mmCIF file of C-alpha atoms in Angstrom:
data_model
loop_
_atom_site.group_PDB
_atom_site.id
_atom_site.type_symbol
_atom_site.label_atom_id
_atom_site.label_comp_id
_atom_site.label_asym_id
_atom_site.label_seq_id
_atom_site.Cartn_x
_atom_site.Cartn_y
_atom_site.Cartn_z
ATOM 1 C CA MET A 151 164.624 142.032 133.835
ATOM 2 C CA ARG A 152 165.574 138.889 135.392
ATOM 3 C CA LEU A 153 167.793 136.018 133.737
ATOM 4 C CA PRO A 154 167.204 133.457 136.001
ATOM 5 C CA CYS A 155 167.901 131.134 132.698
ATOM 6 C CA ILE A 156 170.006 130.526 129.385
ATOM 7 C CA ALA A 157 166.602 130.821 127.818
ATOM 8 C CA ALA A 158 166.257 134.001 129.314
ATOM 9 C CA LEU A 159 169.528 135.008 127.129
ATOM 10 C CA ALA A 160 167.639 135.379 124.339
ATOM 11 C CA LEU A 161 165.894 138.721 125.277
ATOM 12 C CA ALA A 162 167.363 141.566 123.133
ATOM 13 C CA LEU A 163 168.201 144.293 125.865
ATOM 14 C CA GLY A 164 168.185 147.528 124.257
ATOM 15 C CA LEU A 165 171.929 148.322 125.077
ATOM 16 C CA SER A 166 172.002 150.741 122.273
ATOM 17 C CA ALA A 167 171.862 154.212 123.077
ATOM 18 C CA CYS A 168 168.906 155.956 122.117
ATOM 19 C CA GLY A 169 168.800 159.368 123.549
ATOM 20 C CA THR A 170 169.307 157.841 127.245
ATOM 21 C CA GLY A 171 172.426 159.408 128.193
ATOM 22 C CA SER A 172 175.752 157.981 127.875
ATOM 23 C CA PHE A 173 176.666 155.026 130.616
ATOM 24 C CA GLY A 174 180.030 154.309 131.639
ATOM 25 C CA THR A 175 182.995 157.412 131.784
ATOM 26 C CA PRO A 176 184.586 158.856 128.501
ATOM 27 C CA ALA A 177 188.033 157.377 127.347
ATOM 28 C CA SER A 178 190.460 158.373 125.377
ATOM 29 C CA GLY A 179 191.923 155.147 124.842
ATOM 30 C CA PHE A 180 192.212 151.806 125.420
ATOM 31 C CA ASP A 181 193.973 150.389 128.436
ATOM 32 C CA PHE A 182 195.671 147.701 126.063
ATOM 33 C CA PRO A 183 196.601 148.702 122.095
ATOM 34 C CA GLN A 184 195.442 145.259 121.095
ATOM 35 C CA VAL A 185 191.838 145.994 121.830
ATOM 36 C CA ALA A 186 191.797 149.085 119.630
ATOM 37 C CA GLN A 187 192.441 147.153 116.657
ATOM 38 C CA SER A 188 190.063 144.749 117.515
ATOM 39 C CA TYR A 189 187.242 147.418 118.541
ATOM 40 C CA VAL A 190 184.657 148.334 115.846
ATOM 41 C CA PRO A 191 182.342 151.236 117.136
ATOM 42 C CA LEU A 192 178.677 151.095 115.848
ATOM 43 C CA HIS A 193 176.625 154.034 114.933
ATOM 44 C CA ALA A 194 173.557 154.466 112.759
ATOM 45 C CA ARG A 195 170.801 156.885 112.606
ATOM 46 C CA ASP A 196 166.889 156.457 112.453
ATOM 47 C CA TRP A 197 163.966 157.857 110.050
ATOM 48 C CA LEU A 198 163.457 160.067 113.454
ATOM 49 C CA LEU A 199 166.785 161.326 113.629
ATOM 50 C CA THR A 200 167.659 159.885 117.018
ATOM 51 C CA THR A 201 171.123 158.117 117.017
ATOM 52 C CA HIS A 202 171.958 154.684 117.637
ATOM 53 C CA ASP A 203 175.325 153.355 119.104
ATOM 54 C CA GLY A 204 176.628 150.150 120.177
ATOM 55 C CA ALA A 205 179.704 148.160 119.710
ATOM 56 C CA SER A 206 181.476 145.471 118.056
ATOM 57 C CA VAL A 207 185.173 143.417 118.504
ATOM 58 C CA VAL A 208 186.954 141.265 116.173
ATOM 59 C CA ILE A 209 186.703 137.631 116.641
ATOM 60 C CA ALA A 210 188.564 135.865 113.367
ATOM 61 C CA PRO A 211 190.151 137.750 110.542
ATOM 62 C CA GLY A 212 187.816 139.172 108.988
ATOM 63 C CA ILE A 213 184.744 138.400 111.373
ATOM 64 C CA ALA A 214 183.313 140.751 114.259
ATOM 65 C CA VAL A 215 180.411 139.359 116.500
ATOM 66 C CA THR A 216 178.241 142.416 117.874
ATOM 67 C CA ASN A 217 174.610 141.728 119.445
ATOM 68 C CA ALA A 218 171.690 140.585 116.648
ATOM 69 C CA HIS A 219 169.544 143.989 118.302
ATOM 70 C CA ASN A 220 172.445 146.320 116.568
ATOM 71 C CA ALA A 221 171.642 144.737 113.179
ATOM 72 C CA ASN A 222 169.975 148.044 111.930
ATOM 73 C CA MET A 223 173.781 149.744 112.894
ATOM 74 C CA LEU A 224 175.301 147.309 109.957
ATOM 75 C CA ASP A 225 174.924 147.449 106.533
ATOM 76 C CA PRO A 226 173.038 144.316 105.900
ATOM 77 C CA ALA A 227 175.292 143.190 103.168
ATOM 78 C CA THR A 228 178.513 142.223 105.632
ATOM 79 C CA VAL A 229 175.738 140.419 107.889
ATOM 80 C CA ILE A 230 177.334 136.188 108.152
ATOM 81 C CA GLY A 231 174.195 135.610 110.196
ATOM 82 C CA LYS A 232 172.701 135.788 113.355
ATOM 83 C CA LEU A 233 170.879 133.527 115.887
ATOM 84 C CA SER A 234 167.239 133.522 116.403
ATOM 85 C CA ASP A 235 167.354 132.474 119.817
ATOM 86 C CA TYR A 236 170.493 134.831 121.286
ATOM 87 C CA ASP A 237 171.327 138.403 121.024
ATOM 88 C CA LEU A 238 174.342 137.400 118.595
ATOM 89 C CA LEU A 239 175.434 138.932 115.360
ATOM 90 C CA TYR A 240 178.525 137.934 112.783
ATOM 91 C CA TYR A 241 179.743 140.373 109.866
ATOM 92 C CA ARG A 242 182.343 141.085 107.755
ATOM 93 C CA THR A 243 184.993 143.263 108.577
ATOM 94 C CA GLY A 244 187.719 144.553 107.082
ATOM 95 C CA LYS A 245 189.953 144.182 109.902
ATOM 96 C CA SER A 246 191.865 141.227 111.339
ATOM 97 C CA ALA A 247 193.231 141.929 114.361
ATOM 98 C CA VAL A 248 192.036 139.107 117.170
ATOM 99 C CA LEU A 249 192.338 138.750 120.900
ATOM 100 C CA PRO A 250 193.407 136.142 122.749
ATOM 101 C CA THR A 251 190.386 134.767 125.245
ATOM 102 C CA ALA A 252 190.065 133.532 128.515
ATOM 103 C CA MET A 253 186.593 132.083 130.876
ATOM 104 C CA PRO A 254 185.850 134.559 133.143
ATOM 105 C CA ALA A 255 186.384 134.057 136.921
ATOM 106 C CA GLU A 256 184.674 134.949 140.062
ATOM 107 C CA GLY A 257 185.902 138.738 141.172
ATOM 108 C CA GLU A 258 187.933 138.766 138.308
ATOM 109 C CA ALA A 259 188.467 142.661 136.980
ATOM 110 C CA VAL A 260 187.125 143.447 133.671
ATOM 111 C CA ILE A 261 187.346 146.468 131.264
ATOM 112 C CA ALA A 262 184.202 146.854 129.417
ATOM 113 C CA TYR A 263 184.274 149.153 126.053
ATOM 114 C CA GLY A 264 181.131 150.791 124.334
ATOM 115 C CA GLN A 265 179.778 154.407 122.634
ATOM 116 C CA GLY A 266 178.178 157.314 124.065
ATOM 117 C CA THR A 267 175.554 159.272 122.571
ATOM 118 C CA ASP A 268 178.283 161.491 121.613
ATOM 119 C CA GLY A 269 179.462 158.792 119.319
ATOM 120 C CA LYS A 270 182.935 158.675 121.838
ATOM 121 C CA LEU A 271 184.470 155.276 123.162
ATOM 122 C CA ARG A 272 183.326 155.119 126.547
ATOM 123 C CA VAL A 273 184.488 152.922 129.490
ATOM 124 C CA SER A 274 183.338 150.719 132.873
ATOM 125 C CA ARG A 275 185.637 149.018 134.793
ATOM 126 C CA GLY A 276 183.701 146.140 136.911
ATOM 127 C CA VAL A 277 183.858 142.622 138.712
ATOM 128 C CA VAL A 278 182.641 139.335 137.510
ATOM 129 C CA HIS A 279 179.838 138.591 139.894
ATOM 130 C CA GLN A 280 177.497 135.821 138.057
ATOM 131 C CA PHE A 281 177.685 132.830 135.737
ATOM 132 C CA TRP A 282 175.374 131.336 133.549
ATOM 133 C CA PRO A 283 175.577 128.018 131.299
ATOM 134 C CA ALA A 284 176.528 130.184 128.500
ATOM 135 C CA ALA A 285 177.194 133.952 130.073
ATOM 136 C CA PHE A 286 178.198 135.524 132.879
ATOM 137 C CA GLY A 287 177.603 138.966 135.243
ATOM 138 C CA TYR A 288 180.076 142.087 135.916
ATOM 139 C CA ILE A 289 178.677 144.592 138.334
ATOM 140 C CA SER A 290 179.827 148.160 136.578
ATOM 141 C CA ASP A 291 177.853 151.079 135.521
ATOM 142 C CA ALA A 292 178.158 150.199 132.000
ATOM 143 C CA GLY A 293 175.067 150.408 130.309
ATOM 144 C CA PRO A 294 173.374 151.644 126.629
ATOM 145 C CA GLY A 295 176.077 151.567 124.063
ATOM 146 C CA PHE A 296 178.179 148.826 125.477
ATOM 147 C CA SER A 297 175.906 146.690 123.515
ATOM 148 C CA GLY A 298 177.678 144.146 121.663
ATOM 149 C CA GLY A 299 180.963 145.469 122.849
ATOM 150 C CA PRO A 300 184.211 143.460 124.536
ATOM 151 C CA VAL A 301 184.752 142.517 128.131
ATOM 152 C CA VAL A 302 188.411 142.135 129.034
ATOM 153 C CA ASP A 303 190.693 141.125 131.472
ATOM 154 C CA ALA A 304 191.726 144.047 133.275
ATOM 155 C CA LYS A 305 194.959 142.253 133.823
ATOM 156 C CA THR A 306 195.895 140.836 130.736
ATOM 157 C CA GLY A 307 193.313 142.210 127.830
ATOM 158 C CA ALA A 308 192.034 139.157 126.746
ATOM 159 C CA LEU A 309 188.963 139.083 125.839
ATOM 160 C CA LEU A 310 186.246 137.058 128.110
ATOM 161 C CA GLY A 311 183.070 138.025 126.072
ATOM 162 C CA ILE A 312 180.483 140.254 124.639
ATOM 163 C CA THR A 313 178.105 142.380 126.570
ATOM 164 C CA TYR A 314 174.428 141.808 125.486
ATOM 165 C CA GLY A 315 172.312 142.774 128.523
ATOM 166 C CA PHE A 316 172.089 143.483 132.007
ATOM 167 C CA GLU A 317 169.822 142.597 135.512
ATOM 168 C CA GLY A 318 168.055 145.227 137.489
ATOM 169 C CA ASP A 319 167.362 148.808 137.566
ATOM 170 C CA PRO A 320 168.492 150.573 134.434
ATOM 171 C CA ASP A 321 169.133 154.140 136.868
ATOM 172 C CA ALA A 322 171.045 152.904 139.420
ATOM 173 C CA LYS A 323 174.744 154.020 139.520
ATOM 174 C CA THR A 324 175.738 150.218 138.608
ATOM 175 C CA ARG A 325 174.089 147.394 137.661
ATOM 176 C CA LEU A 326 174.556 143.476 136.684
ATOM 177 C CA MET A 327 175.675 143.653 133.287
ATOM 178 C CA VAL A 328 175.694 140.305 131.294
ATOM 179 C CA ALA A 329 177.946 138.696 128.883
ATOM 180 C CA TYR A 330 178.398 136.030 126.220
ATOM 181 C CA ASN A 331 181.151 133.991 127.382
ATOM 182 C CA MET A 332 183.614 133.357 124.126
ATOM 183 C CA ALA A 333 183.928 130.016 124.265
ATOM 184 C CA PHE A 334 179.582 130.435 123.461
ATOM 185 C CA VAL A 335 180.221 133.083 121.578
ATOM 186 C CA MET A 336 182.899 131.115 118.896
ATOM 187 C CA ASP A 337 180.811 127.767 119.478
ATOM 188 C CA ARG A 338 177.652 129.683 117.813
ATOM 189 C CA LEU A 339 179.816 131.279 115.050
ATOM 190 C CA ALA A 340 180.882 127.495 114.083
ATOM 191 C CA VAL A 341 176.847 126.905 114.076
ATOM 192 C CA VAL A 342 176.624 130.566 111.436
ATOM 193 C CA GLN A 343 179.126 129.196 109.377
ATOM 194 C CA GLY A 344 177.698 125.587 109.432
ATOM 195 C CA ARG A 345 181.213 123.667 110.653
ATOM 196 C CA ALA A 346 178.863 122.263 113.895
ATOM 197 C CA ALA A 347 175.224 121.176 114.243
ATOM 198 C CA PRO A 348 173.321 123.515 116.711
ATOM 199 C CA GLN A 349 173.526 121.488 119.969
#
């Protein structure tokens, strides 16, 4: 799927695992303890008994973000709001640990986290490769299950973005994953909460 401009970022790209096999590699834990404190796994089973897995991360005390296409994995009563033009959803959580954020740089080594079809933590290491006005791409073996999950700097653990889609062949060994950068994620949170006007 091509993502030539920010308008294309509104598409939900189906990264919630749905019997497609796990992507990334199994992880026994997080590289940075602070990421573990902010990470929130998502899981649901539909009426066909198909499982869906995704991820989310705390971005403010009591507030987490994930993709809007992960809404079926959340209690609707916890949802603060979602964006109609972008694949982002904000919800209330009992967790309060917040990661420092940073802007990604070309060639930066990153770590992405998600959930496997077995419901266990998965990890994918990659490199930042492309930029859009509100997002960036990183080349890795992430895929379904990484939807809504955090992308962090591999050296510091700083939160760089929220995975939401990919560009290219879904069956390839690696692909260009796409994540909203945190400046955009936080700006949209302010809009959802009514603290700022949409631009």
